[in-house]
PDB file of C-alpha atoms in Angstrom:
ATOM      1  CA  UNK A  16      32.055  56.044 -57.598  1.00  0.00           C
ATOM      2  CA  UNK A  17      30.077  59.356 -57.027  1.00  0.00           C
ATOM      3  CA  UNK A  18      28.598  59.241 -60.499  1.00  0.00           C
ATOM      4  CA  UNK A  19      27.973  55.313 -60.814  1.00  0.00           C
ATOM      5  CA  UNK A  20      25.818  56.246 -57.446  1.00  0.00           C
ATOM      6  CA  UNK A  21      24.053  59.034 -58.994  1.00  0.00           C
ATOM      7  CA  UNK A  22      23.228  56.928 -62.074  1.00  0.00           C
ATOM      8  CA  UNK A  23      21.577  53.874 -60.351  1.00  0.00           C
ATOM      9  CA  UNK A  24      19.688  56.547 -58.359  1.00  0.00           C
ATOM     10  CA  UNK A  25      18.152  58.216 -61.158  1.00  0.00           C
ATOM     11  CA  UNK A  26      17.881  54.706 -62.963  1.00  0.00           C
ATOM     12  CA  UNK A  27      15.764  53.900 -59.935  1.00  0.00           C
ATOM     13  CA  UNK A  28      13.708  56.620 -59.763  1.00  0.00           C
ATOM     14  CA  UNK A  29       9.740  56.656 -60.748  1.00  0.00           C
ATOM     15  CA  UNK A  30      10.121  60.123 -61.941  1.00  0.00           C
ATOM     16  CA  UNK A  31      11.313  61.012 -65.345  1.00  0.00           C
ATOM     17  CA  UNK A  32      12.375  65.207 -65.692  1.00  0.00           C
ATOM     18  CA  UNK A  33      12.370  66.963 -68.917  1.00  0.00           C
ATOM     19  CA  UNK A  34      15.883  67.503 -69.803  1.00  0.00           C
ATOM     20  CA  UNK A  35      15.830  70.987 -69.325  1.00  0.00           C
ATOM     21  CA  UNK A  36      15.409  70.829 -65.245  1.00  0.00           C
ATOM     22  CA  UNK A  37      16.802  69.867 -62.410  1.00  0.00           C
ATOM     23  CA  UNK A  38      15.407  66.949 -60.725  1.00  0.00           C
ATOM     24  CA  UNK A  39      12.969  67.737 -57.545  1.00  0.00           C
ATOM     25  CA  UNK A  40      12.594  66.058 -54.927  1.00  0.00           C
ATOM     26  CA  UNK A  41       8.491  65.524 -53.626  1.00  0.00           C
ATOM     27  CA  UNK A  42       8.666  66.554 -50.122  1.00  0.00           C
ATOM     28  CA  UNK A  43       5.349  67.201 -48.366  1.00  0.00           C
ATOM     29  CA  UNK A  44       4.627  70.779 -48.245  1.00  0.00           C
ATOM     30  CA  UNK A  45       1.380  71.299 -46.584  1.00  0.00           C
ATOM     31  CA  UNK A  46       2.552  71.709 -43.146  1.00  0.00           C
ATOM     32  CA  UNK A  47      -0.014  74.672 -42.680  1.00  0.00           C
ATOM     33  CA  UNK A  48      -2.519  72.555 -43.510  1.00  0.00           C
ATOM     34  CA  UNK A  49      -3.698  71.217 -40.208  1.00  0.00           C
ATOM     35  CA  UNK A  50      -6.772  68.452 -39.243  1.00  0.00           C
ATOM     36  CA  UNK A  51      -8.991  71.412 -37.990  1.00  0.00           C
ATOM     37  CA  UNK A  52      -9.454  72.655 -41.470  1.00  0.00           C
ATOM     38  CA  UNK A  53     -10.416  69.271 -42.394  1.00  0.00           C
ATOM     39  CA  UNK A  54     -14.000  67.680 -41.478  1.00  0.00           C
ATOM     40  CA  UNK A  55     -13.320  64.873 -40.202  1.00  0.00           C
ATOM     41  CA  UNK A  56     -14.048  62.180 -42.604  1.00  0.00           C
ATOM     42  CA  UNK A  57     -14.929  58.692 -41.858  1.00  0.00           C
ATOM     43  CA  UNK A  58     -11.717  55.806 -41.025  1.00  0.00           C
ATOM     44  CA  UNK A  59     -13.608  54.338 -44.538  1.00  0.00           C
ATOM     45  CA  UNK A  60     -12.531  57.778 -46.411  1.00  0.00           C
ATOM     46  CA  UNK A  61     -10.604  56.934 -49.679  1.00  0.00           C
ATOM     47  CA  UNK A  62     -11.166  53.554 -49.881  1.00  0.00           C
ATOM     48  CA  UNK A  63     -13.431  51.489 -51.958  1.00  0.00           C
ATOM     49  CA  UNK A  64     -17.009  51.343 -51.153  1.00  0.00           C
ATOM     50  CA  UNK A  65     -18.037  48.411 -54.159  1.00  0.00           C
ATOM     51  CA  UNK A  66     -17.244  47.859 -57.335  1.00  0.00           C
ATOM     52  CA  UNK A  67     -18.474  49.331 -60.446  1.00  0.00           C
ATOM     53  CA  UNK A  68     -17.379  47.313 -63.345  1.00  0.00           C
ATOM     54  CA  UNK A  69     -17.447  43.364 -63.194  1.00  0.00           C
ATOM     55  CA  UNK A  70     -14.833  41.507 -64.874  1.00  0.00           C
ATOM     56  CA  UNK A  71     -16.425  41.510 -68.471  1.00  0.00           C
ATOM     57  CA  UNK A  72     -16.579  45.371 -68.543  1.00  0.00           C
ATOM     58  CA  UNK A  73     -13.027  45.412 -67.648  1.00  0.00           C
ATOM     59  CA  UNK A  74     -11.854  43.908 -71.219  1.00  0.00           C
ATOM     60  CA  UNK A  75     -10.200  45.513 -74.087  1.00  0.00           C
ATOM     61  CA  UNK A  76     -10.029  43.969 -77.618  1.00  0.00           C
ATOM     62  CA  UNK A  77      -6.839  44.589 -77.174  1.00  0.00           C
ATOM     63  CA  UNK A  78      -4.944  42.812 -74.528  1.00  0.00           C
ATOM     64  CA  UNK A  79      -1.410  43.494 -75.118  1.00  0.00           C
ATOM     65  CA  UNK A  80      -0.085  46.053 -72.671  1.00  0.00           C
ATOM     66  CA  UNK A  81      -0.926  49.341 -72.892  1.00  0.00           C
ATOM     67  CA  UNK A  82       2.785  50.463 -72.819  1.00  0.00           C
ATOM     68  CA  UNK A  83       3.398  48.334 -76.157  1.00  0.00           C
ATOM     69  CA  UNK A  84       0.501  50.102 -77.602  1.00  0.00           C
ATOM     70  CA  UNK A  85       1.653  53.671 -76.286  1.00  0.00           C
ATOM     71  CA  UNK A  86       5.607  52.435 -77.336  1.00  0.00           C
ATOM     72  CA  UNK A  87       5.535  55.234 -79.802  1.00  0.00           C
ATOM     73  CA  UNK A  88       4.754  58.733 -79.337  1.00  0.00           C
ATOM     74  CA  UNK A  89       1.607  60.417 -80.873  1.00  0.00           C
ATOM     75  CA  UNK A  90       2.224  63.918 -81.797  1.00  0.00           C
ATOM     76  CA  UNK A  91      -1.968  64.513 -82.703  1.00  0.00           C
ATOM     77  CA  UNK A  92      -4.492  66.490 -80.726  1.00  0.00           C
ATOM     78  CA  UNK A  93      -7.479  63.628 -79.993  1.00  0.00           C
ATOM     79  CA  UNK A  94      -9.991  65.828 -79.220  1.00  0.00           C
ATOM     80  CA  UNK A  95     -10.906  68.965 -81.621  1.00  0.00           C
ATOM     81  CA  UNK A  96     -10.319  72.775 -80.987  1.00  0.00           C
ATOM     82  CA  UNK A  97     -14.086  73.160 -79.281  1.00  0.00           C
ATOM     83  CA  UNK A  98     -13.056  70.645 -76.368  1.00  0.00           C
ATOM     84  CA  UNK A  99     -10.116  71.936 -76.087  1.00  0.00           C
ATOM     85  CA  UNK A 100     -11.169  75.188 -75.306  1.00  0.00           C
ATOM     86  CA  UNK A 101     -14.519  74.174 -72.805  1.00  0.00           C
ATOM     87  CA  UNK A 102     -11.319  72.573 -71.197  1.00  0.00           C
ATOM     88  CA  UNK A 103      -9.146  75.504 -70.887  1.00  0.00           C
ATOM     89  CA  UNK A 104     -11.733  77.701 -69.702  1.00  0.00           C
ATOM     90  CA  UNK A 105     -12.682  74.509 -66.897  1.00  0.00           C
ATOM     91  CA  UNK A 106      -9.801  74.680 -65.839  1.00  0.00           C
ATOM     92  CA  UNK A 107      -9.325  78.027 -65.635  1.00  0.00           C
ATOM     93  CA  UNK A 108     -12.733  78.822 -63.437  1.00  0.00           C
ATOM     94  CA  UNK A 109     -11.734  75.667 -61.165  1.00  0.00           C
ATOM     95  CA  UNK A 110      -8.041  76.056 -60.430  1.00  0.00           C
ATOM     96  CA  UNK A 111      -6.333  78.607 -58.202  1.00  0.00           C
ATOM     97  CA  UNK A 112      -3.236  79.648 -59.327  1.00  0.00           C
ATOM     98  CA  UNK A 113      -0.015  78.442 -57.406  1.00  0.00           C
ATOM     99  CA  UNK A 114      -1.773  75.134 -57.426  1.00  0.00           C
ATOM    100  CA  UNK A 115       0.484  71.920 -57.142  1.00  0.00           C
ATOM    101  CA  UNK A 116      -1.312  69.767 -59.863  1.00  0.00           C
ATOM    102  CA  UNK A 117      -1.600  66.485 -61.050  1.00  0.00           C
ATOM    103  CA  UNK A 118      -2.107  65.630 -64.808  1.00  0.00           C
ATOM    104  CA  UNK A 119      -2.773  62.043 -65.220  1.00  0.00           C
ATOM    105  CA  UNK A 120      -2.996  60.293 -68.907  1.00  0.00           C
ATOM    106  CA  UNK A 121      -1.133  63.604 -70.063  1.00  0.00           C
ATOM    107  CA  UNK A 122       0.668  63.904 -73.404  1.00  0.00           C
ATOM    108  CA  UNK A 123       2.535  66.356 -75.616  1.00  0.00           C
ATOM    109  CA  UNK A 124      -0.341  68.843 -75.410  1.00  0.00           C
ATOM    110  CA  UNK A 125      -1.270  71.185 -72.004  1.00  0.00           C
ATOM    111  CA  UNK A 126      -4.855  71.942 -72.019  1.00  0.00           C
ATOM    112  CA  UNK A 127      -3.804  74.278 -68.976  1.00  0.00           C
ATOM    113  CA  UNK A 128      -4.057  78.018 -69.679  1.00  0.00           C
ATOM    114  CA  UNK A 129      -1.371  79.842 -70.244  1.00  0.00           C
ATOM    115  CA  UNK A 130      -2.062  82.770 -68.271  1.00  0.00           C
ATOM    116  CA  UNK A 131      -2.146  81.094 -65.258  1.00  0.00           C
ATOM    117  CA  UNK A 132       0.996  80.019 -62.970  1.00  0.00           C
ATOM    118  CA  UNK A 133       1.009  77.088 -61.059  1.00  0.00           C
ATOM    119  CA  UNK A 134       3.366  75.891 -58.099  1.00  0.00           C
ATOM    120  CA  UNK A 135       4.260  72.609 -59.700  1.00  0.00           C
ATOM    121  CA  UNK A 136       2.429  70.997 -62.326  1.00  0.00           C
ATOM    122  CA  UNK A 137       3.106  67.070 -62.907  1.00  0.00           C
ATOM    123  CA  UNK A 138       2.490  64.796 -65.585  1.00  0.00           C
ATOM    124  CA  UNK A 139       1.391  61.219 -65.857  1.00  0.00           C
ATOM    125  CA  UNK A 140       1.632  59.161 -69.147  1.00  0.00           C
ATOM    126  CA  UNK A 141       2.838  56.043 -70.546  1.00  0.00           C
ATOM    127  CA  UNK A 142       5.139  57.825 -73.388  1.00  0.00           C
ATOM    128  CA  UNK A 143       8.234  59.711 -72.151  1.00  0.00           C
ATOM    129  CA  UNK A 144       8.572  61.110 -75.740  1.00  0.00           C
ATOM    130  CA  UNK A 145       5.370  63.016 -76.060  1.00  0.00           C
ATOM    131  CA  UNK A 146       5.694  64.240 -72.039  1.00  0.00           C
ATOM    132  CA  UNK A 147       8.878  65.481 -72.776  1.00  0.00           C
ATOM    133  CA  UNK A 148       7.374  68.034 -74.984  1.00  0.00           C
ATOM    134  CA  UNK A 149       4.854  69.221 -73.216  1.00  0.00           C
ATOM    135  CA  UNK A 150       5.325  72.685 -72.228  1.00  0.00           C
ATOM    136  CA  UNK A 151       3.568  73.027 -68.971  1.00  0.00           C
ATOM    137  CA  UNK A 152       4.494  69.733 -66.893  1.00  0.00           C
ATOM    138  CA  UNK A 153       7.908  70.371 -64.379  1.00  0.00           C
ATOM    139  CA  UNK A 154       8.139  66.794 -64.325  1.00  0.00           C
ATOM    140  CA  UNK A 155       6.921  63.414 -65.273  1.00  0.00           C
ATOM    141  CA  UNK A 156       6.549  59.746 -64.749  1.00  0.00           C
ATOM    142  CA  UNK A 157       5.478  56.870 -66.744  1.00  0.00           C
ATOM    143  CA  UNK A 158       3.531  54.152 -65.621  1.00  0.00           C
ATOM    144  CA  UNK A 159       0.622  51.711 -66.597  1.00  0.00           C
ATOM    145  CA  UNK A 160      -2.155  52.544 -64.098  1.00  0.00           C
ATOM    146  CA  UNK A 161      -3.708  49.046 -65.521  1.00  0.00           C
ATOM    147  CA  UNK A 162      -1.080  47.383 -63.618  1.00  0.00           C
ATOM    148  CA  UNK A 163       0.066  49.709 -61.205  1.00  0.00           C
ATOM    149  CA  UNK A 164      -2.559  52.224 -59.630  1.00  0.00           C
ATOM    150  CA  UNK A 165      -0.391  53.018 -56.447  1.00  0.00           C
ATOM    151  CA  UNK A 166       1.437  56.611 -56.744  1.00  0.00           C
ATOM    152  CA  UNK A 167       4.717  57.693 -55.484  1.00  0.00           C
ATOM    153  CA  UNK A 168       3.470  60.760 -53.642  1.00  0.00           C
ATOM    154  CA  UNK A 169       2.712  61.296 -50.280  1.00  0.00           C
ATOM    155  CA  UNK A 170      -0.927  62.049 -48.878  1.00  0.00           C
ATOM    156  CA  UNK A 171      -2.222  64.826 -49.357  1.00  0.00           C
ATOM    157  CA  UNK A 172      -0.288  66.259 -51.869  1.00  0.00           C
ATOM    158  CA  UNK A 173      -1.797  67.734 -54.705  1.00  0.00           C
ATOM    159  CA  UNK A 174      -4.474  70.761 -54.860  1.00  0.00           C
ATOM    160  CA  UNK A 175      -5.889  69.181 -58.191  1.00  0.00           C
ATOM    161  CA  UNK A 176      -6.071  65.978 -60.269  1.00  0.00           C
ATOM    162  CA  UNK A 177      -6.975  65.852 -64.025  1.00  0.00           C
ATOM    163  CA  UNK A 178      -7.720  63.405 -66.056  1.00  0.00           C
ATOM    164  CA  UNK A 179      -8.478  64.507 -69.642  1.00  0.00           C
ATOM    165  CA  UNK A 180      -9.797  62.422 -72.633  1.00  0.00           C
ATOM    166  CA  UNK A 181      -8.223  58.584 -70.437  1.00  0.00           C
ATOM    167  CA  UNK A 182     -11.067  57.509 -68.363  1.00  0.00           C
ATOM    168  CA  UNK A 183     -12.312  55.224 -71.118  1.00  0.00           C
ATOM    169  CA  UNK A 184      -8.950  53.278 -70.423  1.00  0.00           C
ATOM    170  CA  UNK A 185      -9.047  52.205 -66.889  1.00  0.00           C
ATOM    171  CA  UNK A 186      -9.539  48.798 -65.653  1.00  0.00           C
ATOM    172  CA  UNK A 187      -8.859  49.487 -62.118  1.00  0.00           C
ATOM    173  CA  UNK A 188     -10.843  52.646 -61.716  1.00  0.00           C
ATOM    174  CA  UNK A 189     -12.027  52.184 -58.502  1.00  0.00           C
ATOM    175  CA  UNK A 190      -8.361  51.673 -57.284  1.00  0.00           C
ATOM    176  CA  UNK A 191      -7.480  54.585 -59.357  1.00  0.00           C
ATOM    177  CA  UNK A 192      -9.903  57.199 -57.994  1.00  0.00           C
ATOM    178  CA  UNK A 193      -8.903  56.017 -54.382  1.00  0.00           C
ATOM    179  CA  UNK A 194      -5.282  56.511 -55.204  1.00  0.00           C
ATOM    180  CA  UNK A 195      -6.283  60.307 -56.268  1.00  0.00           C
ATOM    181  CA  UNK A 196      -8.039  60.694 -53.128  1.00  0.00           C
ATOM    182  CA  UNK A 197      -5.199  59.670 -50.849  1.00  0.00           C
ATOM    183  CA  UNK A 198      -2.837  62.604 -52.582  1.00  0.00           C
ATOM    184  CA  UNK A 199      -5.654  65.091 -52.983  1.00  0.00           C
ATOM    185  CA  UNK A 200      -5.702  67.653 -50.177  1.00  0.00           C
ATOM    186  CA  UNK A 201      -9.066  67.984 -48.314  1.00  0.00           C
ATOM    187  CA  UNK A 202     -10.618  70.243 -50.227  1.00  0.00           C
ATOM    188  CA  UNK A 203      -9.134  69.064 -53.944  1.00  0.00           C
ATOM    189  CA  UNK A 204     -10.759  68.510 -56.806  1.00  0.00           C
ATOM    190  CA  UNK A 205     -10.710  65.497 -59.768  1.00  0.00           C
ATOM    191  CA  UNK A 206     -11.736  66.878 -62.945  1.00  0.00           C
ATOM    192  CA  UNK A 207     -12.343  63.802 -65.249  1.00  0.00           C
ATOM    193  CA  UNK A 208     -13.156  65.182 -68.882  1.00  0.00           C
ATOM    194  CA  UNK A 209     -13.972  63.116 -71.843  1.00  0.00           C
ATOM    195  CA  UNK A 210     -15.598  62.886 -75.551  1.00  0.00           C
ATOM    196  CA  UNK A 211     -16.455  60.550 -77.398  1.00  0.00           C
ATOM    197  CA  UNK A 212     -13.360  59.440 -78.870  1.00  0.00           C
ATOM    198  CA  UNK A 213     -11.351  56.619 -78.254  1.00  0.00           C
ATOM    199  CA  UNK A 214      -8.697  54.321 -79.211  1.00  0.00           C
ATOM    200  CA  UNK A 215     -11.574  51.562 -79.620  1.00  0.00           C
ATOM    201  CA  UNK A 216      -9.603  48.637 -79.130  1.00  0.00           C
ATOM    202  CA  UNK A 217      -7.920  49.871 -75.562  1.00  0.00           C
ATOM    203  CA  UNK A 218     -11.356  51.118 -74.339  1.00  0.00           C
ATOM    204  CA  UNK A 219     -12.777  48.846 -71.634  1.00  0.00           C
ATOM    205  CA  UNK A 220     -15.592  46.594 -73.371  1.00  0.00           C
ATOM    206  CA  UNK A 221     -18.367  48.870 -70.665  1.00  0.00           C
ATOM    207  CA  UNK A 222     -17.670  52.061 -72.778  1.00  0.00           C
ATOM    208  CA  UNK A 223     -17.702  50.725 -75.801  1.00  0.00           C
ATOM    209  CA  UNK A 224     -20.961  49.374 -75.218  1.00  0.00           C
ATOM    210  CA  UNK A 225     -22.298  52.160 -73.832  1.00  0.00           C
ATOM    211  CA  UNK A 226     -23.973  55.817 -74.983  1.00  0.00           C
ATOM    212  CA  UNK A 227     -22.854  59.358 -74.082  1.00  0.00           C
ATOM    213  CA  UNK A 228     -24.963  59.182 -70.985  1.00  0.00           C
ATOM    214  CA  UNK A 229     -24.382  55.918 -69.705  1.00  0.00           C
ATOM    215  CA  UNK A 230     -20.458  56.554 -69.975  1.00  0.00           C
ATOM    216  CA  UNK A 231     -21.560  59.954 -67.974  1.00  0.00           C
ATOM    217  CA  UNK A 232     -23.163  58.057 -65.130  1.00  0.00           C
ATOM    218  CA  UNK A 233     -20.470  55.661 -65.137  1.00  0.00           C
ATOM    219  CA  UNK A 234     -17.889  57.916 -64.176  1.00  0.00           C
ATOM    220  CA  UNK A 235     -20.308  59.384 -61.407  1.00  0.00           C
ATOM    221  CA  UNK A 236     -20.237  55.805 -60.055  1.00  0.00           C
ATOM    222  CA  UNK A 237     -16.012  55.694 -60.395  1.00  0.00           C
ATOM    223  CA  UNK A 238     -16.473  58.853 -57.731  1.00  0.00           C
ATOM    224  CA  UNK A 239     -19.607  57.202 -55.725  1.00  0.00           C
ATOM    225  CA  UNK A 240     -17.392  53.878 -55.067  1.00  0.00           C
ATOM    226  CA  UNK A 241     -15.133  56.320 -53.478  1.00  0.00           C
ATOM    227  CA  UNK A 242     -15.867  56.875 -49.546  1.00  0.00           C
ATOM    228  CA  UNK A 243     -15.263  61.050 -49.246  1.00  0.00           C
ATOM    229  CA  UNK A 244     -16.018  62.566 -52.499  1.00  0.00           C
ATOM    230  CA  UNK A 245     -18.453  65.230 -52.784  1.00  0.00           C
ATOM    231  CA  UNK A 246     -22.076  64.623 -55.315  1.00  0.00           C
ATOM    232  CA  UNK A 247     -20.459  64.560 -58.489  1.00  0.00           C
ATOM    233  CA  UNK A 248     -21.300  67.685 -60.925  1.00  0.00           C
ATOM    234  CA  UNK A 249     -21.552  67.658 -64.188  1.00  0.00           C
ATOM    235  CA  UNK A 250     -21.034  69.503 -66.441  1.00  0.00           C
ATOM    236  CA  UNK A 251     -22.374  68.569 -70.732  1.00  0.00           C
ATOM    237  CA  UNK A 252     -21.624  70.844 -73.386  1.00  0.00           C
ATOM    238  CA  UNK A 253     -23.032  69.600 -76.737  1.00  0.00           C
ATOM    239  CA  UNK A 254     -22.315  71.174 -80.185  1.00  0.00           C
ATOM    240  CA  UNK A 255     -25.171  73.386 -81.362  1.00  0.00           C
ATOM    241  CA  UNK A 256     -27.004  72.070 -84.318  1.00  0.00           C
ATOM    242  CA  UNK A 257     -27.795  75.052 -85.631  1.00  0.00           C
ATOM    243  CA  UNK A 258     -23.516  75.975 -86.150  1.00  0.00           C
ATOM    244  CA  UNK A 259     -23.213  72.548 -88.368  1.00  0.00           C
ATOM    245  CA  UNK A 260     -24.268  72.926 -91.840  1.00  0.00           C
ATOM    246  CA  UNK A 261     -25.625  70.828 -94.410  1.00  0.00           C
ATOM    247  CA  UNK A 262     -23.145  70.181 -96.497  1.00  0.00           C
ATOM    248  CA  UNK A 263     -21.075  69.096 -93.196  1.00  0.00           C
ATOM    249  CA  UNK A 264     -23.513  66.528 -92.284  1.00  0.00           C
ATOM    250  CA  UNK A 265     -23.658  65.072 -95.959  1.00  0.00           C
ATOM    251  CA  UNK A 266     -19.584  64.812 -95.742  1.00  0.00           C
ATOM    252  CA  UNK A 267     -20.231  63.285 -92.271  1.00  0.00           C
ATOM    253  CA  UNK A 268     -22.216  60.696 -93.499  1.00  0.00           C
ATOM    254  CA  UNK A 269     -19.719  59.775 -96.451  1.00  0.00           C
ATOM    255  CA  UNK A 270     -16.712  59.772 -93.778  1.00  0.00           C
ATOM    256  CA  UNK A 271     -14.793  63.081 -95.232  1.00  0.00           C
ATOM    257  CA  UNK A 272     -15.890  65.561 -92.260  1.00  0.00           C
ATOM    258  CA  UNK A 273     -17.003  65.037 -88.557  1.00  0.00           C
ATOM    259  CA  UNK A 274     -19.169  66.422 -86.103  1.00  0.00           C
ATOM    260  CA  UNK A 275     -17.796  68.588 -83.442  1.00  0.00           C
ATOM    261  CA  UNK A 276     -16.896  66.523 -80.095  1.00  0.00           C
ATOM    262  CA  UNK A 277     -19.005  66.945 -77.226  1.00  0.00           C
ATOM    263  CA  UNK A 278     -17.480  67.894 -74.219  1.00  0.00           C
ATOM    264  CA  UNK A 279     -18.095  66.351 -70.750  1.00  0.00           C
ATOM    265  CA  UNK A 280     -16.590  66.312 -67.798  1.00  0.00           C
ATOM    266  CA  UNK A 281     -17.647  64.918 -64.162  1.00  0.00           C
ATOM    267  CA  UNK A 282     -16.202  67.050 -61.319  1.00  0.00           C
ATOM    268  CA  UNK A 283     -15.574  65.625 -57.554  1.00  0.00           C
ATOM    269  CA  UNK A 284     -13.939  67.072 -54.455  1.00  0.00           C
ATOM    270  CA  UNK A 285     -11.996  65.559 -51.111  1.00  0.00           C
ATOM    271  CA  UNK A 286     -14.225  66.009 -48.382  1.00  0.00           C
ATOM    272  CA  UNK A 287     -15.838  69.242 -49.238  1.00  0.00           C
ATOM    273  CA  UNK A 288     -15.633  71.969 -52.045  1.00  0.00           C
ATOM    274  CA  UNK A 289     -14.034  75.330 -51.221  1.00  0.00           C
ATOM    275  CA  UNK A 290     -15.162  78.581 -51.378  1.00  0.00           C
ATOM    276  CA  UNK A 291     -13.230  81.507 -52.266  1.00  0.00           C
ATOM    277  CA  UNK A 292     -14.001  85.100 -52.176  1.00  0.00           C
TER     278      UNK A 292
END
């Protein structure tokens, strides 16, 4: 009886652990963290201000569900050693260590550096087999934020959320970047990062219409239709010119080499954006 209880309770449970670990429980741990260190945002805080995308933007060429599409794991790196590292180093200049951190749209690769230690560091994704091997997350879930954007986690929760190389999948951002407010402490930040990659059929139809920029700006908007987050910064890195050569470009052009990604990533915090000495 014992274990047929145990089994329907991890059967029920949103959370998915790496076989290796025990099962936590999310309790909220921020008892220290009291309303006077936290500037009294508006009863509107966290929720949706307008809407960014009509209905038209919000198509795929793809309409099956994403977690058909995602059935099968992807053991590839979609962005290319450059991004990778801007992203490391991000991450590294922008999160404290002993962070409890959120990693939506993860996979089988941690763009977290290694150095660094972190509280608790959870993952987000809609494959269980490519999670599963990633090295930094303590624990995972799976779930299609296209149909579900509501998180099992308590407010304020999490020191940092990260979204790296997804954005250009969301339907219901709006609802999505509320969501990450309500478990962001005051004081945490959303690091959305992107290229300009994608799985072109699963990209809302507004990116794939758009340029570089506009897909910058529209991710400032996902932040300004949120009610609490700081002015969006941004941060472009584009590959120098001057490091491709010509005989790169000529390949380029006959589809046997590519250009290095650009990186990009928008940055936004809850309420206000720390300082530390």
């Amino acid at each position: 009886m014992v274990m047929d209880s145990l089994r329907f309770n991890l059967q029920q449970s949103p959370i998915q652990l790496k076989p290796r670990i025990l099962r936590p429980r999310i309790t909220n741990n921020i008892s220290n963290q009291t309303d006077e260190t936290d500037p009294r945002p508006s009863s509107s805080a966290g929720k949706v201000q307008r809407l960014v995308l009509n209905n038209e933007g919000r198509t795929k060429l793809n309409a099956d569900p994403d977690r058909e599409f995602y059935s099968y794991p992807r053991f590839v790196n979609h962005v290319d050693d450059g991004f990778i590292s801007s992203l490391t180093e991000l991450y590294r200049n922008r999160l404290r260590p002993g962070s409890v951190v959120l990693d939506l749209m993860s996979s089988w690769v941690s763009h977290l550096p290694e150095e660094v230690k972190y509280e608790k560091v959870v993952g987000h994704g809609l494959n269980a087999q490519e999670l599963a091997r990633n090295p930094r997350l303590d624990y995972f879930f799976v779930k299609d934020l296209n149909e579900d954007q509501k998180f099992e986690f308590e407010d304020k929760y999490f020191d940092a959320v990260l979204c790296a190389v997804g954005v250009q999948y969301l339907q219901q951002p709006e609802k999505v970047f509320a969501e990450v407010y309500r478990v962001l402490k005051p004081g945490g930040v959303l690091i959305v990062s992107f290229s300009n990659r994608m799985f072109y059929e699963k990209a809302i139809r507004v990116w794939r219409d758009g340029t570089e920029y506009s897909r910058i700006q529209l991710v400032v908007q996902y932040f300004q239709s949120i009610e609490g987050f700081t002015q969006p910064e941004i941060i472009r890195q584009q590959p120098a010119g001057a490091q491709i050569s010509v005989m790169t470009r000529l390949m380029g052009f006959i589809g046997l080499a590519s250009r290095p990604d650009p990186f990009n990533a928008v940055i936004a915090y809850k309420n206000f954006k720390p300082i530390y000495e």
